[in-house]
mmCIF file with all atom_site columns, C-alpha atoms in Angstrom:
data_model
loop_
_atom_site.group_PDB
_atom_site.id
_atom_site.type_symbol
_atom_site.label_atom_id
_atom_site.label_alt_id
_atom_site.label_comp_id
_atom_site.label_asym_id
_atom_site.label_entity_id
_atom_site.label_seq_id
_atom_site.pdbx_PDB_ins_code
_atom_site.Cartn_x
_atom_site.Cartn_y
_atom_site.Cartn_z
_atom_site.occupancy
_atom_site.B_iso_or_equiv
_atom_site.pdbx_formal_charge
_atom_site.auth_seq_id
_atom_site.auth_comp_id
_atom_site.auth_asym_id
_atom_site.auth_atom_id
_atom_site.pdbx_PDB_model_num
ATOM 1   C CA . MET A 1 1   ? 94.660  60.290  89.665  1.00 69.00 ? 1   MET A CA 1
ATOM 2   C CA . SER A 1 2   ? 92.517  58.427  87.176  1.00 77.00 ? 2   SER A CA 1
ATOM 3   C CA . HIS A 1 3   ? 92.560  58.522  83.376  1.00 79.00 ? 3   HIS A CA 1
ATOM 4   C CA . ASN A 1 4   ? 89.513  60.815  83.410  1.00 88.00 ? 4   ASN A CA 1
ATOM 5   C CA . ASP A 1 5   ? 91.117  63.481  85.596  1.00 90.00 ? 5   ASP A CA 1
ATOM 6   C CA . ASN A 1 6   ? 92.153  66.843  84.193  1.00 93.00 ? 6   ASN A CA 1
ATOM 7   C CA . LEU A 1 7   ? 95.061  68.986  85.351  1.00 92.00 ? 7   LEU A CA 1
ATOM 8   C CA . TYR A 1 8   ? 94.842  72.761  84.973  1.00 95.00 ? 8   TYR A CA 1
ATOM 9   C CA . ILE A 1 9   ? 98.172  74.567  84.934  1.00 95.00 ? 9   ILE A CA 1
ATOM 10  C CA . CYS A 1 10  ? 98.361  78.311  85.531  1.00 96.00 ? 10  CYS A CA 1
ATOM 11  C CA . ILE A 1 11  ? 101.772 79.888  84.898  1.00 94.00 ? 11  ILE A CA 1
ATOM 12  C CA . GLY A 1 12  ? 102.669 83.088  86.740  1.00 93.00 ? 12  GLY A CA 1
ATOM 13  C CA . GLN A 1 13  ? 103.928 86.226  85.049  1.00 91.00 ? 13  GLN A CA 1
ATOM 14  C CA . ASN A 1 14  ? 107.297 87.769  85.816  1.00 88.00 ? 14  ASN A CA 1
ATOM 15  C CA . GLY A 1 15  ? 106.808 91.109  87.527  1.00 81.00 ? 15  GLY A CA 1
ATOM 16  C CA . TYR A 1 16  ? 107.623 94.127  85.367  1.00 75.00 ? 16  TYR A CA 1
ATOM 17  C CA . TYR A 1 17  ? 109.788 97.027  86.459  1.00 67.00 ? 17  TYR A CA 1
ATOM 18  C CA . TYR A 1 18  ? 108.163 100.375 85.740  1.00 61.00 ? 18  TYR A CA 1
ATOM 19  C CA . GLU A 1 19  ? 111.150 101.967 83.996  1.00 55.00 ? 19  GLU A CA 1
ATOM 20  C CA . ASP A 1 20  ? 111.276 99.075  81.507  1.00 54.00 ? 20  ASP A CA 1
ATOM 21  C CA . CYS A 1 21  ? 107.756 99.880  80.236  1.00 52.00 ? 21  CYS A CA 1
ATOM 22  C CA . ASN A 1 22  ? 107.107 102.068 77.213  1.00 50.00 ? 22  ASN A CA 1
ATOM 23  C CA . ASP A 1 23  ? 105.041 105.259 77.427  1.00 51.00 ? 23  ASP A CA 1
ATOM 24  C CA . THR A 1 24  ? 101.865 103.530 76.293  1.00 52.00 ? 24  THR A CA 1
ATOM 25  C CA . GLU A 1 25  ? 102.254 100.793 78.904  1.00 50.00 ? 25  GLU A CA 1
ATOM 26  C CA . LYS A 1 26  ? 102.838 103.335 81.653  1.00 50.00 ? 26  LYS A CA 1
ATOM 27  C CA . LYS A 1 27  ? 99.470  104.936 80.856  1.00 50.00 ? 27  LYS A CA 1
ATOM 28  C CA . GLY A 1 28  ? 100.359 108.249 82.381  1.00 48.00 ? 28  GLY A CA 1
ATOM 29  C CA . GLY A 1 29  ? 102.437 106.777 85.191  1.00 47.00 ? 29  GLY A CA 1
ATOM 30  C CA . TYR A 1 30  ? 99.862  106.085 87.876  1.00 47.00 ? 30  TYR A CA 1
ATOM 31  C CA . ASN A 1 31  ? 97.575  103.395 86.488  1.00 52.00 ? 31  ASN A CA 1
ATOM 32  C CA . MET A 1 32  ? 100.276 100.994 85.302  1.00 50.00 ? 32  MET A CA 1
ATOM 33  C CA . ALA A 1 33  ? 101.568 100.534 88.831  1.00 58.00 ? 33  ALA A CA 1
ATOM 34  C CA . ARG A 1 34  ? 98.092  99.334  89.881  1.00 65.00 ? 34  ARG A CA 1
ATOM 35  C CA . VAL A 1 35  ? 98.239  96.210  87.716  1.00 76.00 ? 35  VAL A CA 1
ATOM 36  C CA . TYR A 1 36  ? 98.985  92.802  89.257  1.00 85.00 ? 36  TYR A CA 1
ATOM 37  C CA . ALA A 1 37  ? 101.422 90.432  87.602  1.00 88.00 ? 37  ALA A CA 1
ATOM 38  C CA . TYR A 1 38  ? 99.324  87.512  86.372  1.00 92.00 ? 38  TYR A CA 1
ATOM 39  C CA . ASN A 1 39  ? 98.517  85.039  89.113  1.00 95.00 ? 39  ASN A CA 1
ATOM 40  C CA . GLY A 1 40  ? 98.965  87.302  92.070  1.00 94.00 ? 40  GLY A CA 1
ATOM 41  C CA . GLY A 1 41  ? 102.190 89.312  91.836  1.00 94.00 ? 41  GLY A CA 1
ATOM 42  C CA . GLY A 1 42  ? 101.607 92.452  93.943  1.00 93.00 ? 42  GLY A CA 1
ATOM 43  C CA . CYS A 1 43  ? 101.264 95.922  92.387  1.00 88.00 ? 43  CYS A CA 1
ATOM 44  C CA . GLY A 1 44  ? 103.958 98.584  92.515  1.00 87.00 ? 44  GLY A CA 1
ATOM 45  C CA . HIS A 1 45  ? 106.607 100.305 90.424  1.00 85.00 ? 45  HIS A CA 1
ATOM 46  C CA . SER A 1 46  ? 108.306 96.916  90.691  1.00 89.00 ? 46  SER A CA 1
ATOM 47  C CA . GLN A 1 47  ? 105.746 94.110  90.685  1.00 90.00 ? 47  GLN A CA 1
ATOM 48  C CA . GLY A 1 48  ? 106.118 90.883  92.575  1.00 93.00 ? 48  GLY A CA 1
ATOM 49  C CA . GLY A 1 49  ? 106.307 87.722  90.487  1.00 93.00 ? 49  GLY A CA 1
ATOM 50  C CA . GLY A 1 50  ? 103.126 85.708  89.970  1.00 94.00 ? 50  GLY A CA 1
ATOM 51  C CA . ALA A 1 51  ? 102.695 82.189  91.343  1.00 95.00 ? 51  ALA A CA 1
ATOM 52  C CA . THR A 1 52  ? 102.479 79.039  89.245  1.00 94.00 ? 52  THR A CA 1
ATOM 53  C CA . HIS A 1 53  ? 99.950  76.420  90.296  1.00 96.00 ? 53  HIS A CA 1
ATOM 54  C CA . ILE A 1 54  ? 98.310  73.169  89.200  1.00 96.00 ? 54  ILE A CA 1
ATOM 55  C CA . ALA A 1 55  ? 94.719  72.294  90.059  1.00 96.00 ? 55  ALA A CA 1
ATOM 56  C CA . LEU A 1 56  ? 92.796  69.036  89.656  1.00 95.00 ? 56  LEU A CA 1
ATOM 57  C CA . ASN A 1 57  ? 89.417  68.886  87.867  1.00 94.00 ? 57  ASN A CA 1
ATOM 58  C CA . ASN A 1 58  ? 88.564  72.481  88.716  1.00 91.00 ? 58  ASN A CA 1
ATOM 59  C CA . ASN A 1 59  ? 89.521  75.284  86.334  1.00 94.00 ? 59  ASN A CA 1
ATOM 60  C CA . ARG A 1 60  ? 89.058  78.646  88.032  1.00 95.00 ? 60  ARG A CA 1
ATOM 61  C CA . GLY A 1 61  ? 91.952  80.523  86.468  1.00 95.00 ? 61  GLY A CA 1
ATOM 62  C CA . GLU A 1 62  ? 94.130  82.478  88.864  1.00 96.00 ? 62  GLU A CA 1
ATOM 63  C CA . LEU A 1 63  ? 94.930  81.094  92.282  1.00 97.00 ? 63  LEU A CA 1
ATOM 64  C CA . LYS A 1 64  ? 93.005  83.813  94.128  1.00 96.00 ? 64  LYS A CA 1
ATOM 65  C CA . ASN A 1 65  ? 89.800  82.267  92.740  1.00 97.00 ? 65  ASN A CA 1
ATOM 66  C CA . TYR A 1 66  ? 90.412  79.051  94.693  1.00 97.00 ? 66  TYR A CA 1
ATOM 67  C CA . ALA A 1 67  ? 89.977  80.593  98.142  1.00 96.00 ? 67  ALA A CA 1
ATOM 68  C CA . SER A 1 68  ? 86.845  78.477  98.705  1.00 97.00 ? 68  SER A CA 1
ATOM 69  C CA . TYR A 1 69  ? 88.189  75.499  96.717  1.00 96.00 ? 69  TYR A CA 1
ATOM 70  C CA . GLN A 1 70  ? 91.644  75.040  98.190  1.00 97.00 ? 70  GLN A CA 1
ATOM 71  C CA . SER A 1 71  ? 91.422  71.243  98.180  1.00 96.00 ? 71  SER A CA 1
ATOM 72  C CA . SER A 1 72  ? 91.482  71.349  94.351  1.00 96.00 ? 72  SER A CA 1
ATOM 73  C CA . VAL A 1 73  ? 94.982  72.865  94.300  1.00 97.00 ? 73  VAL A CA 1
ATOM 74  C CA . LEU A 1 74  ? 97.741  70.258  93.994  1.00 95.00 ? 74  LEU A CA 1
ATOM 75  C CA . ILE A 1 75  ? 100.862 72.413  93.977  1.00 95.00 ? 75  ILE A CA 1
ATOM 76  C CA . VAL A 1 76  ? 101.816 76.079  94.169  1.00 96.00 ? 76  VAL A CA 1
ATOM 77  C CA . ALA A 1 77  ? 105.204 77.594  93.380  1.00 94.00 ? 77  ALA A CA 1
ATOM 78  C CA . GLY A 1 78  ? 105.455 81.040  94.962  1.00 95.00 ? 78  GLY A CA 1
ATOM 79  C CA . GLY A 1 79  ? 106.861 84.099  93.189  1.00 95.00 ? 79  GLY A CA 1
ATOM 80  C CA . GLY A 1 80  ? 109.579 86.443  94.423  1.00 94.00 ? 80  GLY A CA 1
ATOM 81  C CA . GLY A 1 81  ? 109.075 89.973  95.733  1.00 95.00 ? 81  GLY A CA 1
ATOM 82  C CA . GLY A 1 82  ? 109.857 93.071  93.659  1.00 94.00 ? 82  GLY A CA 1
ATOM 83  C CA . ASN A 1 83  ? 112.676 95.569  94.229  1.00 93.00 ? 83  ASN A CA 1
ATOM 84  C CA . GLU A 1 84  ? 112.194 99.316  93.874  1.00 90.00 ? 84  GLU A CA 1
ATOM 85  C CA . LEU A 1 85  ? 115.323 101.499 94.247  1.00 88.00 ? 85  LEU A CA 1
ATOM 86  C CA . VAL A 1 86  ? 117.156 99.222  96.694  1.00 92.00 ? 86  VAL A CA 1
ATOM 87  C CA . PHE A 1 87  ? 120.703 98.410  95.573  1.00 90.00 ? 87  PHE A CA 1
ATOM 88  C CA . ASN A 1 88  ? 121.981 96.666  98.701  1.00 93.00 ? 88  ASN A CA 1
ATOM 89  C CA . GLY A 1 89  ? 119.260 94.029  98.929  1.00 92.00 ? 89  GLY A CA 1
ATOM 90  C CA . GLU A 1 90  ? 116.653 92.084  96.983  1.00 94.00 ? 90  GLU A CA 1
ATOM 91  C CA . GLY A 1 91  ? 113.046 90.991  96.961  1.00 94.00 ? 91  GLY A CA 1
ATOM 92  C CA . GLY A 1 92  ? 112.235 88.021  99.157  1.00 95.00 ? 92  GLY A CA 1
ATOM 93  C CA . THR A 1 93  ? 112.509 84.571  97.612  1.00 94.00 ? 93  THR A CA 1
ATOM 94  C CA . GLY A 1 94  ? 109.348 82.583  96.936  1.00 92.00 ? 94  GLY A CA 1
ATOM 95  C CA . GLY A 1 95  ? 108.487 78.974  96.410  1.00 82.00 ? 95  GLY A CA 1
ATOM 96  C CA . GLY A 1 96  ? 109.124 77.195  99.722  1.00 85.00 ? 96  GLY A CA 1
ATOM 97  C CA . SER A 1 97  ? 106.673 76.619  102.537 1.00 91.00 ? 97  SER A CA 1
ATOM 98  C CA . VAL A 1 98  ? 107.782 80.031  103.850 1.00 94.00 ? 98  VAL A CA 1
ATOM 99  C CA . GLY A 1 99  ? 108.619 82.979  101.587 1.00 95.00 ? 99  GLY A CA 1
ATOM 100 C CA . GLY A 1 100 ? 111.704 85.092  102.198 1.00 95.00 ? 100 GLY A CA 1
ATOM 101 C CA . ASN A 1 101 ? 111.658 88.606  103.630 1.00 97.00 ? 101 ASN A CA 1
ATOM 102 C CA . GLY A 1 102 ? 112.618 91.555  101.458 1.00 96.00 ? 102 GLY A CA 1
ATOM 103 C CA . THR A 1 103 ? 116.103 92.843  102.306 1.00 96.00 ? 103 THR A CA 1
ATOM 104 C CA . GLY A 1 104 ? 118.149 96.034  102.015 1.00 94.00 ? 104 GLY A CA 1
ATOM 105 C CA . THR A 1 105 ? 117.478 99.706  102.723 1.00 92.00 ? 105 THR A CA 1
ATOM 106 C CA . PHE A 1 106 ? 116.718 102.523 100.297 1.00 88.00 ? 106 PHE A CA 1
ATOM 107 C CA . SER A 1 107 ? 118.113 105.520 102.165 1.00 78.00 ? 107 SER A CA 1
ATOM 108 C CA . GLU A 1 108 ? 118.670 105.911 105.885 1.00 67.00 ? 108 GLU A CA 1
ATOM 109 C CA . SER A 1 109 ? 118.748 109.686 105.395 1.00 66.00 ? 109 SER A CA 1
ATOM 110 C CA . GLU A 1 110 ? 115.031 109.537 104.471 1.00 76.00 ? 110 GLU A CA 1
ATOM 111 C CA . ASN A 1 111 ? 113.986 107.443 107.475 1.00 80.00 ? 111 ASN A CA 1
ATOM 112 C CA . PHE A 1 112 ? 113.978 104.157 105.586 1.00 88.00 ? 112 PHE A CA 1
ATOM 113 C CA . THR A 1 113 ? 114.942 100.968 107.426 1.00 91.00 ? 113 THR A CA 1
ATOM 114 C CA . GLY A 1 114 ? 114.622 97.242  106.835 1.00 92.00 ? 114 GLY A CA 1
ATOM 115 C CA . ASP A 1 115 ? 111.168 97.426  108.427 1.00 95.00 ? 115 ASP A CA 1
ATOM 116 C CA . ASN A 1 116 ? 109.918 99.186  105.287 1.00 94.00 ? 116 ASN A CA 1
ATOM 117 C CA . ASN A 1 117 ? 110.336 95.972  103.289 1.00 97.00 ? 117 ASN A CA 1
ATOM 118 C CA . GLY A 1 118 ? 107.612 93.360  102.861 1.00 97.00 ? 118 GLY A CA 1
ATOM 119 C CA . LYS A 1 119 ? 107.812 90.126  104.818 1.00 97.00 ? 119 LYS A CA 1
ATOM 120 C CA . GLY A 1 120 ? 107.559 86.610  103.432 1.00 97.00 ? 120 GLY A CA 1
ATOM 121 C CA . ALA A 1 121 ? 104.345 84.595  103.540 1.00 97.00 ? 121 ALA A CA 1
ATOM 122 C CA . THR A 1 122 ? 103.825 81.359  105.453 1.00 96.00 ? 122 THR A CA 1
ATOM 123 C CA . ASP A 1 123 ? 101.698 78.350  104.572 1.00 94.00 ? 123 ASP A CA 1
ATOM 124 C CA . SER A 1 124 ? 98.816  79.827  106.567 1.00 96.00 ? 124 SER A CA 1
ATOM 125 C CA . ALA A 1 125 ? 99.081  83.639  106.291 1.00 98.00 ? 125 ALA A CA 1
ATOM 126 C CA . GLY A 1 126 ? 100.153 86.402  103.955 1.00 98.00 ? 126 GLY A CA 1
ATOM 127 C CA . GLY A 1 127 ? 103.356 88.325  104.585 1.00 97.00 ? 127 GLY A CA 1
ATOM 128 C CA . LEU A 1 128 ? 103.127 91.650  106.416 1.00 97.00 ? 128 LEU A CA 1
ATOM 129 C CA . GLY A 1 129 ? 103.533 94.852  104.438 1.00 96.00 ? 129 GLY A CA 1
ATOM 130 C CA . GLY A 1 130 ? 106.394 97.234  105.151 1.00 95.00 ? 130 GLY A CA 1
ATOM 131 C CA . VAL A 1 131 ? 105.718 99.972  107.704 1.00 93.00 ? 131 VAL A CA 1
ATOM 132 C CA . SER A 1 132 ? 105.274 103.603 106.663 1.00 89.00 ? 132 SER A CA 1
ATOM 133 C CA . ALA A 1 133 ? 108.398 105.711 106.217 1.00 86.00 ? 133 ALA A CA 1
ATOM 134 C CA . GLY A 1 134 ? 106.551 108.999 106.686 1.00 83.00 ? 134 GLY A CA 1
ATOM 135 C CA . THR A 1 135 ? 104.440 111.458 104.716 1.00 79.00 ? 135 THR A CA 1
ATOM 136 C CA . GLU A 1 136 ? 103.576 110.147 101.223 1.00 78.00 ? 136 GLU A CA 1
ATOM 137 C CA . LYS A 1 137 ? 105.504 106.953 101.995 1.00 84.00 ? 137 LYS A CA 1
ATOM 138 C CA . GLY A 1 138 ? 102.598 104.844 103.192 1.00 85.00 ? 138 GLY A CA 1
ATOM 139 C CA . ALA A 1 139 ? 102.727 101.300 104.525 1.00 90.00 ? 139 ALA A CA 1
ATOM 140 C CA . GLY A 1 140 ? 102.667 98.361  102.125 1.00 92.00 ? 140 GLY A CA 1
ATOM 141 C CA . GLN A 1 141 ? 99.694  96.021  102.011 1.00 93.00 ? 141 GLN A CA 1
ATOM 142 C CA . ASN A 1 142 ? 99.718  92.561  103.547 1.00 96.00 ? 142 ASN A CA 1
ATOM 143 C CA . GLY A 1 143 ? 99.626  89.526  101.284 1.00 97.00 ? 143 GLY A CA 1
ATOM 144 C CA . SER A 1 144 ? 96.585  87.248  101.196 1.00 97.00 ? 144 SER A CA 1
ATOM 145 C CA . PHE A 1 145 ? 95.525  83.921  99.684  1.00 98.00 ? 145 PHE A CA 1
ATOM 146 C CA . GLY A 1 146 ? 96.748  83.890  96.093  1.00 97.00 ? 146 GLY A CA 1
ATOM 147 C CA . LEU A 1 147 ? 97.789  87.570  96.092  1.00 96.00 ? 147 LEU A CA 1
ATOM 148 C CA . GLY A 1 148 ? 100.960 89.445  96.923  1.00 96.00 ? 148 GLY A CA 1
ATOM 149 C CA . GLY A 1 149 ? 100.541 92.668  98.863  1.00 95.00 ? 149 GLY A CA 1
ATOM 150 C CA . SER A 1 150 ? 100.703 95.895  96.869  1.00 91.00 ? 150 SER A CA 1
ATOM 151 C CA . SER A 1 151 ? 102.605 99.134  97.343  1.00 88.00 ? 151 SER A CA 1
ATOM 152 C CA . VAL A 1 152 ? 100.266 101.800 96.017  1.00 76.00 ? 152 VAL A CA 1
ATOM 153 C CA . GLN A 1 153 ? 99.434  105.198 97.484  1.00 71.00 ? 153 GLN A CA 1
ATOM 154 C CA . ALA A 1 154 ? 96.253  107.227 97.286  1.00 60.00 ? 154 ALA A CA 1
ATOM 155 C CA . ALA A 1 155 ? 95.203  108.507 93.864  1.00 55.00 ? 155 ALA A CA 1
ATOM 156 C CA . GLY A 1 156 ? 97.312  111.377 92.601  1.00 52.00 ? 156 GLY A CA 1
ATOM 157 C CA . ILE A 1 157 ? 100.503 110.470 94.496  1.00 57.00 ? 157 ILE A CA 1
ATOM 158 C CA . TYR A 1 158 ? 103.015 109.292 91.928  1.00 51.00 ? 158 TYR A CA 1
ATOM 159 C CA . GLU A 1 159 ? 105.564 107.164 93.751  1.00 60.00 ? 159 GLU A CA 1
ATOM 160 C CA . LYS A 1 160 ? 105.058 103.505 94.594  1.00 78.00 ? 160 LYS A CA 1
ATOM 161 C CA . GLY A 1 161 ? 107.355 100.793 95.905  1.00 88.00 ? 161 GLY A CA 1
ATOM 162 C CA . ALA A 1 162 ? 107.594 97.018  95.362  1.00 93.00 ? 162 ALA A CA 1
ATOM 163 C CA . GLY A 1 163 ? 104.880 94.360  95.334  1.00 94.00 ? 163 GLY A CA 1
ATOM 164 C CA . GLY A 1 164 ? 105.020 91.059  97.156  1.00 96.00 ? 164 GLY A CA 1
ATOM 165 C CA . GLY A 1 165 ? 105.266 87.768  95.297  1.00 95.00 ? 165 GLY A CA 1
ATOM 166 C CA . GLY A 1 166 ? 102.151 85.711  94.597  1.00 96.00 ? 166 GLY A CA 1
ATOM 167 C CA . GLY A 1 167 ? 101.753 82.316  96.195  1.00 97.00 ? 167 GLY A CA 1
ATOM 168 C CA . TRP A 1 168 ? 99.594  79.999  98.269  1.00 98.00 ? 168 TRP A CA 1
ATOM 169 C CA . TYR A 1 169 ? 99.757  83.080  100.436 1.00 98.00 ? 169 TYR A CA 1
ATOM 170 C CA . GLY A 1 170 ? 101.356 86.192  98.981  1.00 97.00 ? 170 GLY A CA 1
ATOM 171 C CA . GLY A 1 171 ? 104.281 88.150  100.372 1.00 97.00 ? 171 GLY A CA 1
ATOM 172 C CA . GLY A 1 172 ? 103.859 91.643  101.776 1.00 97.00 ? 172 GLY A CA 1
ATOM 173 C CA . GLY A 1 173 ? 104.383 94.786  99.703  1.00 95.00 ? 173 GLY A CA 1
ATOM 174 C CA . SER A 1 174 ? 107.005 97.380  100.615 1.00 95.00 ? 174 SER A CA 1
ATOM 175 C CA . THR A 1 175 ? 106.304 100.860 101.852 1.00 92.00 ? 175 THR A CA 1
ATOM 176 C CA . ALA A 1 176 ? 105.388 103.179 99.004  1.00 86.00 ? 176 ALA A CA 1
ATOM 177 C CA . TYR A 1 177 ? 108.235 105.046 97.250  1.00 85.00 ? 177 TYR A CA 1
ATOM 178 C CA . ALA A 1 178 ? 110.940 102.421 97.729  1.00 90.00 ? 178 ALA A CA 1
ATOM 179 C CA . GLY A 1 179 ? 111.713 99.019  99.221  1.00 93.00 ? 179 GLY A CA 1
ATOM 180 C CA . THR A 1 180 ? 111.603 95.299  98.506  1.00 96.00 ? 180 THR A CA 1
ATOM 181 C CA . GLY A 1 181 ? 108.618 92.946  98.608  1.00 96.00 ? 181 GLY A CA 1
ATOM 182 C CA . GLY A 1 182 ? 108.320 89.658  100.478 1.00 97.00 ? 182 GLY A CA 1
ATOM 183 C CA . GLY A 1 183 ? 108.190 86.301  98.729  1.00 96.00 ? 183 GLY A CA 1
ATOM 184 C CA . GLY A 1 184 ? 105.070 84.168  98.305  1.00 96.00 ? 184 GLY A CA 1
ATOM 185 C CA . SER A 1 185 ? 104.790 80.732  99.889  1.00 96.00 ? 185 SER A CA 1
ATOM 186 C CA . GLY A 1 186 ? 104.481 77.420  98.074  1.00 95.00 ? 186 GLY A CA 1
ATOM 187 C CA . HIS A 1 187 ? 102.155 74.508  98.719  1.00 96.00 ? 187 HIS A CA 1
ATOM 188 C CA . LEU A 1 188 ? 101.933 70.761  98.196  1.00 95.00 ? 188 LEU A CA 1
ATOM 189 C CA . HIS A 1 189 ? 98.626  68.912  98.498  1.00 94.00 ? 189 HIS A CA 1
ATOM 190 C CA . SER A 1 190 ? 98.658  66.109  101.068 1.00 93.00 ? 190 SER A CA 1
ATOM 191 C CA . SER A 1 191 ? 98.143  63.564  98.281  1.00 90.00 ? 191 SER A CA 1
ATOM 192 C CA . ILE A 1 192 ? 101.438 64.466  96.548  1.00 87.00 ? 192 ILE A CA 1
ATOM 193 C CA . GLU A 1 193 ? 104.131 61.815  96.933  1.00 82.00 ? 193 GLU A CA 1
ATOM 194 C CA . ASN A 1 194 ? 107.849 62.559  96.621  1.00 82.00 ? 194 ASN A CA 1
ATOM 195 C CA . GLY A 1 195 ? 107.206 66.249  96.047  1.00 85.00 ? 195 GLY A CA 1
ATOM 196 C CA . SER A 1 196 ? 109.562 68.943  97.288  1.00 86.00 ? 196 SER A CA 1
ATOM 197 C CA . MET A 1 197 ? 109.828 72.731  97.368  1.00 87.00 ? 197 MET A CA 1
ATOM 198 C CA . GLN A 1 198 ? 112.866 74.980  97.086  1.00 82.00 ? 198 GLN A CA 1
ATOM 199 C CA . SER A 1 199 ? 113.285 78.712  97.435  1.00 80.00 ? 199 SER A CA 1
ATOM 200 C CA . GLY A 1 200 ? 115.294 81.062  95.262  1.00 73.00 ? 200 GLY A CA 1
ATOM 201 C CA . VAL A 1 201 ? 116.039 78.738  92.324  1.00 72.00 ? 201 VAL A CA 1
ATOM 202 C CA . HIS A 1 202 ? 114.228 80.801  89.682  1.00 69.00 ? 202 HIS A CA 1
ATOM 203 C CA . GLU A 1 203 ? 114.044 84.569  89.319  1.00 69.00 ? 203 GLU A CA 1
ATOM 204 C CA . GLY A 1 204 ? 110.657 86.292  89.113  1.00 71.00 ? 204 GLY A CA 1
ATOM 205 C CA . ALA A 1 205 ? 107.567 84.099  88.813  1.00 80.00 ? 205 ALA A CA 1
ATOM 206 C CA . GLY A 1 206 ? 106.983 80.766  90.524  1.00 81.00 ? 206 GLY A CA 1
ATOM 207 C CA . TYR A 1 207 ? 108.511 77.778  88.719  1.00 79.00 ? 207 TYR A CA 1
ATOM 208 C CA . ALA A 1 208 ? 107.219 74.200  88.792  1.00 81.00 ? 208 ALA A CA 1
ATOM 209 C CA . LEU A 1 209 ? 108.869 71.081  87.357  1.00 78.00 ? 209 LEU A CA 1
ATOM 210 C CA . ILE A 1 210 ? 106.812 67.955  86.689  1.00 76.00 ? 210 ILE A CA 1
ATOM 211 C CA . THR A 1 211 ? 108.542 64.620  86.140  1.00 76.00 ? 211 THR A CA 1
ATOM 212 C CA . TRP A 1 212 ? 106.508 61.732  84.703  1.00 72.00 ? 212 TRP A CA 1
ATOM 213 C CA . GLN A 1 213 ? 106.867 58.445  86.543  1.00 71.00 ? 213 GLN A CA 1
ATOM 214 C CA . GLN A 1 214 ? 105.304 55.193  85.382  1.00 70.00 ? 214 GLN A CA 1
ATOM 215 C CA . LEU A 1 215 ? 103.798 53.356  88.320  1.00 66.00 ? 215 LEU A CA 1
ATOM 216 C CA . PRO A 1 216 ? 104.094 49.557  88.516  1.00 66.00 ? 216 PRO A CA 1
#
């Protein structure tokens, strides 16, 4: 870096859980679950956490806007997947080169299995969405560059599941109605020296720590 360079830092939003929203925020129930957490956390009754990233000399806002400018992105800390109605598991962890898979099962009596959870992203592809659990329990969406996959059904169907975490590539969303989302992946530009990535050290959105070092 030179003294004329600019760093642009975009901090991800923690995913909300639908039941924690007030009546105004819910906007009648359906629309609120179609909103992404800032910087790519997937939609659902339980959003995925947004990513946190730093870009050099190129301010395009959210990470999804850098799809054609990926070389400008220095670091990405992936967000974790959401959790909707699963008490024996959790959303996949984000932040490493590979995001974690969502875990747990909502209810075996309603044909739910671990396959209904979103899968973690890699450094080259979004995580796969959870498979359908039957009528009105549609498959989750796959993650993509800068965006976690969503868990949203067709208009007029109330229930949704959990979104995937945002990241360099986003985690997959769970099947609609219930499940856990996959975690988003992190990224380090090839020019970064002494950088490292860890998964599962911060709940919700992606977390980045910058330490200043005076060079000789």
